[in-house]
Coordinates of C-alpha atoms and ligand atoms in Angstrom, one line a residue:
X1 CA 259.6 51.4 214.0
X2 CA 261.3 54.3 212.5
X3 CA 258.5 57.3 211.9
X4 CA 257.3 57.8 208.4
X5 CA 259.2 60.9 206.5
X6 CA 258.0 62.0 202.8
X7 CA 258.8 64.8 200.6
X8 CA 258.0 66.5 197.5
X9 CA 260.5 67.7 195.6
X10 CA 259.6 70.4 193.3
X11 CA 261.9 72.0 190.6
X12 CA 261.6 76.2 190.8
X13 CA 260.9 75.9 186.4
X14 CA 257.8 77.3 186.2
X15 CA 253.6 76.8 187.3
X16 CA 253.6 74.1 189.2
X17 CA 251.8 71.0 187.3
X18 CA 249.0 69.7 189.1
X19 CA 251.2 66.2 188.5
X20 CA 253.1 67.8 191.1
X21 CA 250.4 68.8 193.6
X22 CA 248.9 65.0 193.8
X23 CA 252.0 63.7 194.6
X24 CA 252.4 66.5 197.0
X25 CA 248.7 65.2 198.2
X26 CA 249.6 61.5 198.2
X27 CA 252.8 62.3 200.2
X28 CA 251.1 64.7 202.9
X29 CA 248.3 62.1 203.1
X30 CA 250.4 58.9 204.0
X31 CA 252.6 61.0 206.3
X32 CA 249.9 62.5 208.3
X33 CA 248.4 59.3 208.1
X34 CA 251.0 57.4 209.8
X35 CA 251.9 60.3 212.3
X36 CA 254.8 61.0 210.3
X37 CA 256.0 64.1 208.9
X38 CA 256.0 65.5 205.5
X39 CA 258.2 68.6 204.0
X40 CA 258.8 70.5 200.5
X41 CA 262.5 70.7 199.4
X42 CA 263.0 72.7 196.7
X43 CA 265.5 71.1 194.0
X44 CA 267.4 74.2 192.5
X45 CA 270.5 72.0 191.6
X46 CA 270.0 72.7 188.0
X47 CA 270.8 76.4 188.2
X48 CA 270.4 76.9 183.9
X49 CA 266.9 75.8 184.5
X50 CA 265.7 77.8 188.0
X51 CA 264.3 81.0 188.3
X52 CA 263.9 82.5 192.3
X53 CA 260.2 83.8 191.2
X54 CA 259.5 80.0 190.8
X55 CA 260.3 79.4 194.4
X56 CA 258.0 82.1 195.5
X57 CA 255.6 80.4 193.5
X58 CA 255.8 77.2 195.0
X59 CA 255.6 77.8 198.6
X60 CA 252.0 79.9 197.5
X61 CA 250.9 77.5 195.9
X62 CA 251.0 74.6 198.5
X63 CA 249.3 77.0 200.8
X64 CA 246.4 77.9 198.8
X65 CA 246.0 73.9 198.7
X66 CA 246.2 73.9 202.4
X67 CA 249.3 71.1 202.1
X68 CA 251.4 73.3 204.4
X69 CA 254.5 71.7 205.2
X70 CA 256.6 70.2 208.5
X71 CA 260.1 71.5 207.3
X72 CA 260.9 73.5 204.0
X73 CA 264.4 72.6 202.4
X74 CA 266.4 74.5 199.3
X75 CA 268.5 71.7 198.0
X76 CA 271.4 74.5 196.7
X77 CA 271.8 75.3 200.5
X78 CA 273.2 71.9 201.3
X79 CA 276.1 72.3 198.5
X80 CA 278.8 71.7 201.0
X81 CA 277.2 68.9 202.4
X82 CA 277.1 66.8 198.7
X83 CA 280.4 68.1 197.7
X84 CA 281.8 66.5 201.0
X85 CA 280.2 63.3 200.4
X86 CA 281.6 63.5 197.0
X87 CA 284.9 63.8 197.8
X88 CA 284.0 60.6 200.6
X89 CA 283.1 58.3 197.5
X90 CA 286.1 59.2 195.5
X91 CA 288.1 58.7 198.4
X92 CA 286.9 55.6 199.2
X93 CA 287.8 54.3 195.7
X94 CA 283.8 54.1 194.7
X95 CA 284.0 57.1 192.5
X96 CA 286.8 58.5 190.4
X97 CA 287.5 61.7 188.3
X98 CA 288.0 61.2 185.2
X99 CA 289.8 63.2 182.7
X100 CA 287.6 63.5 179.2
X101 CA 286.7 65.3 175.7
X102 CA 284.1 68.2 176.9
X103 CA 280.5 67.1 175.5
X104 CA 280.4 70.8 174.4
X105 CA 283.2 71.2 173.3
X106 CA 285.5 68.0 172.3
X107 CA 288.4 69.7 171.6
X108 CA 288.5 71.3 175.7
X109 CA 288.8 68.1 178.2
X110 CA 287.1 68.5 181.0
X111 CA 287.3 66.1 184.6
X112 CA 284.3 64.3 185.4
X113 CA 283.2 62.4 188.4
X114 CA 281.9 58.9 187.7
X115 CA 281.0 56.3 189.8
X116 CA 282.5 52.9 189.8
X117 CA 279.2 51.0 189.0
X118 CA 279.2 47.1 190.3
X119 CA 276.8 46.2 187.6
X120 CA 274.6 44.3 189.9
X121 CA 271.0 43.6 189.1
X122 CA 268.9 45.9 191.3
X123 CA 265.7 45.0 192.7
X124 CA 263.3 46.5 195.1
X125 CA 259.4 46.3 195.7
X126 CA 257.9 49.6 194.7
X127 CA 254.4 49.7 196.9
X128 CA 252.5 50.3 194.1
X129 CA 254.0 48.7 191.1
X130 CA 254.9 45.5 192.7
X131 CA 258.8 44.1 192.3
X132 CA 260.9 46.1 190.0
X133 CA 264.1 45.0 188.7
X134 CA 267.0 46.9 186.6
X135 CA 269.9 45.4 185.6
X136 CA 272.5 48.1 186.0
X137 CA 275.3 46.9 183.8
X138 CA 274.4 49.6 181.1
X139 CA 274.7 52.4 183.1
X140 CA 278.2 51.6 182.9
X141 CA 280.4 54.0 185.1
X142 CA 277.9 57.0 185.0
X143 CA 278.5 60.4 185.7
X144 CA 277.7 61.9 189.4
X145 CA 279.2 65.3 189.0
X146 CA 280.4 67.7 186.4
X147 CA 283.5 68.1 188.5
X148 CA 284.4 67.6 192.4
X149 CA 282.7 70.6 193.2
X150 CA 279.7 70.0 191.6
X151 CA 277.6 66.9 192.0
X152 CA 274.8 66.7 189.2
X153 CA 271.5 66.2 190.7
X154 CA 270.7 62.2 191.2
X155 CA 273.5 62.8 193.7
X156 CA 272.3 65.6 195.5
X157 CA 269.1 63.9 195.6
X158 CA 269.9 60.5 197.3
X159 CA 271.9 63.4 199.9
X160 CA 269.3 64.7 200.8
X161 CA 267.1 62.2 201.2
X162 CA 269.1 60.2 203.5
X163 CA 269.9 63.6 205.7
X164 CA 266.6 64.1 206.1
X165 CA 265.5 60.6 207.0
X166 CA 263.0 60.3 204.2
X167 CA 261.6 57.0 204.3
X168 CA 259.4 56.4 201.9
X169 CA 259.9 58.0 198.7
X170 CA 256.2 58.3 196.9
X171 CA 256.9 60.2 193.3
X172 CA 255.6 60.2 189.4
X173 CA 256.1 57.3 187.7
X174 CA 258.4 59.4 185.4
X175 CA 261.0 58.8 187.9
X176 CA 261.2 55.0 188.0
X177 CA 263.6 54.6 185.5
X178 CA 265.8 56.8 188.1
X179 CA 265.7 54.5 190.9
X180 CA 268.1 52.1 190.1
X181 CA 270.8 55.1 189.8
X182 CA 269.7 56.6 192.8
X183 CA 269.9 53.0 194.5
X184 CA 273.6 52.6 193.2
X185 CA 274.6 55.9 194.8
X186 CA 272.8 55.2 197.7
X187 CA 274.7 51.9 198.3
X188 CA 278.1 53.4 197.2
X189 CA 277.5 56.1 200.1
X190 CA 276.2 53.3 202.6
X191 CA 272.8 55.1 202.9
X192 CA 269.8 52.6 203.7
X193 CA 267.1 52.5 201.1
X194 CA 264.0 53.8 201.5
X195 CA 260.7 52.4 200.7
X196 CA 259.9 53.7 197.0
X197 CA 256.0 53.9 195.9
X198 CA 255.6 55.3 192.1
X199 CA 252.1 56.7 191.4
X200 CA 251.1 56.8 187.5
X201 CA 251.0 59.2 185.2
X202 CA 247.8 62.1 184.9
X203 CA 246.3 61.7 181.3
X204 CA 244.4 63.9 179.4
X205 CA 241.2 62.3 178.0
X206 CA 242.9 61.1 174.3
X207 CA 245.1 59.3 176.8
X208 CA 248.3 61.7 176.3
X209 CA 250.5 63.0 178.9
X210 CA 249.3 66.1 180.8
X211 CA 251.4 68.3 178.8
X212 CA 251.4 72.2 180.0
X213 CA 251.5 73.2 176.6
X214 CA 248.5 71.2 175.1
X215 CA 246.0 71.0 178.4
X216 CA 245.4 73.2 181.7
X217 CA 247.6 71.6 183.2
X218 CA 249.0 74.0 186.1
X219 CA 247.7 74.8 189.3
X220 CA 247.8 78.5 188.2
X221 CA 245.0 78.0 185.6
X222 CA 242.8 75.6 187.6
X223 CA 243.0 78.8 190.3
X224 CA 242.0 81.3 187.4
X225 CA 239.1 78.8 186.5
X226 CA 238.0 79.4 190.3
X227 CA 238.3 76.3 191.5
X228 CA 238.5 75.8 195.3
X229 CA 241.7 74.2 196.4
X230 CA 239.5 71.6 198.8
X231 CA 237.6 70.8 195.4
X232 CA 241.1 70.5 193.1
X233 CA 242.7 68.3 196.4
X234 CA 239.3 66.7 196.7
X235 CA 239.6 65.5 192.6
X236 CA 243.2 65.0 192.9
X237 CA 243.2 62.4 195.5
X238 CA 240.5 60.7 193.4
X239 CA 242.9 60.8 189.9
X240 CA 244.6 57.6 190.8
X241 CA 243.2 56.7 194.1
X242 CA 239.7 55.3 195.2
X243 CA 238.2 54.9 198.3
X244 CA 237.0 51.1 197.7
X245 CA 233.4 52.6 197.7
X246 CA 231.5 54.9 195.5
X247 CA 232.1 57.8 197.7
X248 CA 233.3 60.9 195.7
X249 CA 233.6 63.9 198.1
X250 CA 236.1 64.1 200.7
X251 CA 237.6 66.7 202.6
X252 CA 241.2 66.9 203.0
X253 CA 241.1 65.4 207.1
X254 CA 238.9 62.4 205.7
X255 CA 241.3 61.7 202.9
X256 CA 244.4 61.8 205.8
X257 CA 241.9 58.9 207.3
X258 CA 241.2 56.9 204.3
X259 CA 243.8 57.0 201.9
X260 CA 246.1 54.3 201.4
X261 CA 249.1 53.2 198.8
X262 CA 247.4 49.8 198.2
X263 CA 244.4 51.7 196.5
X264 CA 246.8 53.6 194.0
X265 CA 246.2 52.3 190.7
X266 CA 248.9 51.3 188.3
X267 CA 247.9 52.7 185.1
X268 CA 248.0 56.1 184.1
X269 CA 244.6 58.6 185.8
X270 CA 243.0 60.5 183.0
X271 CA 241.8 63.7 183.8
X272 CA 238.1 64.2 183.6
X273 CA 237.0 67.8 183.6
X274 CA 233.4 66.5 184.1
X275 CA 233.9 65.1 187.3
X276 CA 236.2 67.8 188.2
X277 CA 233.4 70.0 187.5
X278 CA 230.7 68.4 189.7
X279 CA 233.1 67.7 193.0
X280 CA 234.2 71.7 192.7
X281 CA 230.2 72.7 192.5
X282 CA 230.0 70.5 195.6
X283 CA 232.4 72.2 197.4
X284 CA 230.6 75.8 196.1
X285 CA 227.8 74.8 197.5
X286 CA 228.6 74.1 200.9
X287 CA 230.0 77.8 201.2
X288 CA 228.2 80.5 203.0
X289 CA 226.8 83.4 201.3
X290 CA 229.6 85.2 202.6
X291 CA 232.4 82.8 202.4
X292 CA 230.9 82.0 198.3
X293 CA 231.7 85.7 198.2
X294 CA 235.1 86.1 199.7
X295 CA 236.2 83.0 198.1
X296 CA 234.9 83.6 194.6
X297 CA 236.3 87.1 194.6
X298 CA 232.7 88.4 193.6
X299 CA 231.8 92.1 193.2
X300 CA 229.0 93.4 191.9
X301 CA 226.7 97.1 192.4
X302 CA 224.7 95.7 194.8
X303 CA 226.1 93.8 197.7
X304 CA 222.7 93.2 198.9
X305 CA 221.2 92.1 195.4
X306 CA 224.6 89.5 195.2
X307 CA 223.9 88.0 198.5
X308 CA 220.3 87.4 197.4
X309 CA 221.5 85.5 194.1
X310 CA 224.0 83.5 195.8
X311 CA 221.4 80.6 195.9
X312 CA 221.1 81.1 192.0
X313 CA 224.7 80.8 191.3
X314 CA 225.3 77.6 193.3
X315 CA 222.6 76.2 191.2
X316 CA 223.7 77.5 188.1
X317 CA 227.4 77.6 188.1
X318 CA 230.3 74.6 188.7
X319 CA 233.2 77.6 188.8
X320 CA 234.1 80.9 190.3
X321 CA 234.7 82.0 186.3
X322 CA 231.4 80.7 185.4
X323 CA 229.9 83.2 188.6
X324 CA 232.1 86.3 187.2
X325 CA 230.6 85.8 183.5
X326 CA 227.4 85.0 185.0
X327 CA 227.2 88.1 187.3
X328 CA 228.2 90.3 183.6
X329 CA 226.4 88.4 181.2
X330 CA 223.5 86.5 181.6
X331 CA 222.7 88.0 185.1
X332 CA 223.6 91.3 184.7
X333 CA 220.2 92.5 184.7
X334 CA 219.9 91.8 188.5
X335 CA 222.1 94.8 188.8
X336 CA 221.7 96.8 186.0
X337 CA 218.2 97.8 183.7
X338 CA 218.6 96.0 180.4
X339 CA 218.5 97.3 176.7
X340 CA 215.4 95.6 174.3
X341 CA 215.3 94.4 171.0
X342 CA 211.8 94.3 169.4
X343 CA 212.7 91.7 166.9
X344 CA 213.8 89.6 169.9
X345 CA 211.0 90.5 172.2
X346 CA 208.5 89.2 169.5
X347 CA 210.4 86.4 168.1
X348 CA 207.9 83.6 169.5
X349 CA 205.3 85.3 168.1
X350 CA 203.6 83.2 165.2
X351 CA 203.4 85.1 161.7
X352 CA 199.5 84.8 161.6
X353 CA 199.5 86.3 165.2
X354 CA 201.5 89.5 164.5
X355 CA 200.9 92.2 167.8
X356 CA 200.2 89.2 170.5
X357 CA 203.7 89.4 172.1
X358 CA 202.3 93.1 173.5
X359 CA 198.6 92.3 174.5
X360 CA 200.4 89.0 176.2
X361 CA 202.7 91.1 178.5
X362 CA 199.7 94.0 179.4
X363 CA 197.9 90.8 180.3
X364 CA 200.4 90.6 183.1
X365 CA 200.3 94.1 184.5
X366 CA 197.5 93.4 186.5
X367 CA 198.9 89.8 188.4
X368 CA 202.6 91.9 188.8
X369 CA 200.8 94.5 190.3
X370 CA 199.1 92.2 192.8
X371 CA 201.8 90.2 193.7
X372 CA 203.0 91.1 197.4
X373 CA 206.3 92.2 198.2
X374 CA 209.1 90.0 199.5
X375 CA 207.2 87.1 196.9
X376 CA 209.0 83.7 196.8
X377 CA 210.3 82.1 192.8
X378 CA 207.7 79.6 193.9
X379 CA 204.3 81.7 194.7
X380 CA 205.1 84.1 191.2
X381 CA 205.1 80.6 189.5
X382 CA 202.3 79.8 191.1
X383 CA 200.4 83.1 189.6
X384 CA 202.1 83.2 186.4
X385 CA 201.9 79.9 185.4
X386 CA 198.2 79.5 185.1
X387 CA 198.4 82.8 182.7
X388 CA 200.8 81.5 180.2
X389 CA 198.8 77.8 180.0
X390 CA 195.9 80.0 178.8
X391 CA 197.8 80.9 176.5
X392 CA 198.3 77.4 175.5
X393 CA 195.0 76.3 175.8
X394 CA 193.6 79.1 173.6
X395 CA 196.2 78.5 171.0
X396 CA 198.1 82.0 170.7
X397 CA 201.2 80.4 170.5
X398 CA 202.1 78.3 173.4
X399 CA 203.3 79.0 176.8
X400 CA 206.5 80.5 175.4
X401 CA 204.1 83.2 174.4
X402 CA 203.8 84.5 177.2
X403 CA 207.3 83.2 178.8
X404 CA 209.5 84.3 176.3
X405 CA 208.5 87.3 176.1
X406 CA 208.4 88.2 179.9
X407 CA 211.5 86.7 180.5
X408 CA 213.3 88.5 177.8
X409 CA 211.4 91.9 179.0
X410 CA 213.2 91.2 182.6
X411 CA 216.3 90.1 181.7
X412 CA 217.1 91.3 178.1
X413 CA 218.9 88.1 177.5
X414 CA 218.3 85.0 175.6
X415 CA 219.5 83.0 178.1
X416 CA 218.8 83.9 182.0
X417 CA 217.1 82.6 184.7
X418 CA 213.5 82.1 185.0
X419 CA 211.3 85.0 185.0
X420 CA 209.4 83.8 188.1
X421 CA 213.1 83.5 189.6
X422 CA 213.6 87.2 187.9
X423 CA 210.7 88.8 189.5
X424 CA 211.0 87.5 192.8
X425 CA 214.8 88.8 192.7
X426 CA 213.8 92.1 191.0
X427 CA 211.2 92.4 193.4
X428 CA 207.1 93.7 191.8
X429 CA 208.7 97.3 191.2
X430 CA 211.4 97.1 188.8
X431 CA 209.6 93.6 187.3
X432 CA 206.1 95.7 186.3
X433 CA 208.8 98.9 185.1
X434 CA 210.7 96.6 182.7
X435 CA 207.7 95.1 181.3
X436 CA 206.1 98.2 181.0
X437 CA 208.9 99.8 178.9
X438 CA 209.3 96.3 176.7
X439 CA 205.0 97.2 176.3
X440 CA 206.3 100.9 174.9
X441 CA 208.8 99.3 172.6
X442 CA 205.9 97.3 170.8
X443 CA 203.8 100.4 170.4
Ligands
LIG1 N1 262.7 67.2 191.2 C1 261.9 66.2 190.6 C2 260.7 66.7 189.9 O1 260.5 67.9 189.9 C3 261.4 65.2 191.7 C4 262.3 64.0 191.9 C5 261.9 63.1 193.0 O2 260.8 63.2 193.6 O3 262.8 62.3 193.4 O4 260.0 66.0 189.2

């Protein structure tokens, strides 16, 4: 048995689309899979269309997914190599030039290369979409190059393909309708055909195409979101594929073992932002404090306070974004003493009650000044909580009395972790301080 070669084969045209990372995924899996090998040739045949950054960008962008490649190919480099097979067909008599009106330009004839199509039915079993069948006839004689010194790319691609062995040929579904042309050439040239396996299309929710323009749709933004790249490959593989069970985390060596073509589906994935979500919060939360650092590119004024929260965000947050606006916004008084508003301070306090919001906090002097240091979320609950269901039981308002109140003293936000979580972060000092000053505010 000849041993398994895939590709992807990614135009340099701008931010790679994360269409184009699955079926980088779904390639690298089956080749690694079957002990094959697996490379990245850049398709650069369309020069108007190319831009060099874009190449830069490509090769980046399969190693931050960890899909690092056996061989690395620049289609433009094997030039000689497609003009000579050109000039092979047409000598053969299975392509000719022919002399014609400029599409541009009618009145400027220009010499084309066409191939002499047999107008044979073409048919071949795609592993995922079953038999497929074209009838060729209305191609007619189609053109394989703009002249004999350059080949237009369906021709450079069935080149290269052949030269580098690639056997099985796993790309969007977008490309189908390219097969039977690429077959033709193929036979004209006397190449064997590889195995073809089309995988469908990524849908946004409404059940459009993934469109750059319309939905994040590159690799680039998903990275800006902070996703992990094992939590975007983890997602990926599952946009298409299942495992047969409901298993829903996977890491990139457990996919190598369990994917397989047969579980590709044959309508189109739609992207689910949800799900996305929850696998890339999986993946947070197995980091280490300091990898969830590193990784999520966190800084804040106190290294020692961050590490401390770390637990907190993994809770709290499904992206590295959410962390950064976490860390600024609703947790920024972890780091940083915050600013009070009275009216928001006292805004659980009932109208008949006017002046309770400040004898509820100086009730609480007295337990923060008791609490030991180095106190657990859990045992300031435990002291706390009993306080603010007086509250409740005598009527002044409800627990959120007393909550609100202490919570909003301590953090300064309307939305923000716990207060019990807030003191035992804060630590008794700077917790009985900020209450304290919310007290002065009220008097
Ligand atoms: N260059 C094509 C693309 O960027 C890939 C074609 C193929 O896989 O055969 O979509």
């Amino acid at each position: 048995m000849t041993a398994v070669v895939t590709r992807i084969a990614p135009s340099p045209t701008g931010q790679m689309h994360i269409g184009t990372v699955r079926t980088a995924l779904f390639n690298y899996l089956f080749a690694k899979q079957q002990g094959g090998t697996y490379f990245v040739r850049i398709e650069d045949t369309d020069k108007e269309r190319n831009k060099p950054e874009w190449v830069d960008a490509i090769w980046k962008d399969f190693e931050w997914c960890g899909l690092l490649p056996d061989a690395r190919y620049i289609q433009s480099e094997h030039a000689n190599r497609h003009r000579e097979l050109l000039a092979t067909l047409v000598s053969e008599g299975k392509a000719y030039v022919s002399k014609e009106p400029s599409r541009d330009d009618p009145s400027r004839e220009v010499e084309v290369v066409r191939l002499k199509n047999p107008g044979t039915r073409i048919t071949f079993t795609d592993l995922i979409r079953g038999e497929v069948s074209f009838d060729t006839t209305e191609l007619g004689d189609f053109v394989i190059a703009r002249s004999m010194h350059d080949p237009l790319y369906h021709f450079a691609v069935v080149a290269d393909d052949n030269d580098a062995g690639v056997t099985h040929i796993i790309r969007a579904e977008e490309h189908l309708s390219n097969t039977s042309r690429q077959i033709l050439i193929q036979e004209a040239l006397g190449f064997p055909r590889p195995q073809y396996a089309h995988i469908p299309l990524i849908l946004a929710p409404d059940r459009s195409k993934l469109s750059k323009r319309k939905h994040a749709a590159s690799l680039e933004q998903y990275r800006d979101e902070g996703y992990l790249p094992e939590a975007l490959i983890n997602y990926l593989a599952l946009l298409g594929w299942n495992p047969g069970t409901d298993e829903e985390f996977f890491s990139l060596s457990e996919l190598i073992e369990r994917f397989s073509l047969e579980r590709v589906q044959k309508s189109g994935a739609i992207l689910d932002e949800t799900k996305l979500r929850s696998v890339n919060q999986h993946w947070m939360r197995k980091l280490s404090v300091d990898d969830f650092i590193e990784r999520g590119n966190l800084v804040a004024p106190d290294t020692e306070r961050l590490r401390q929260i770390v637990p907190l965000l993994k809770e709290r947050a499904q992206t590295f974004a959410e962390v950064r606006e976490m860390l600024t916004g609703e947790l920024s008084c972890i780091f940083s003493e915050p600013s009070l508003d009275s009216t928001i301070l006292t805004v659980k306090e009932p109208a008949e009650r006017r002046g309770m919001t400040k004898g509820a906090l100086e009730s609480l002097l007295d337990p923060l000044q008791s609490l030991s240091g180095g106190v657990s979320a859990e045992a300031v609950k435990e002291t706390f909580m009993p306080l603010a269901d007086a509250a409740e039981a005598v009527g002044k308002g409800g627990r959120g009395a007393v909550l609100w109140p202490l919570r909003y003293a301590l953090s300064g936000q309307e939305r923000s972790p716990d207060p019990f979580t807030l003191i035992a972060i804060l630590g008794k000092e700077t917790a009985l301080s900020r209450v304290q000053k919310a007290i002065a505010i009220l008097s």
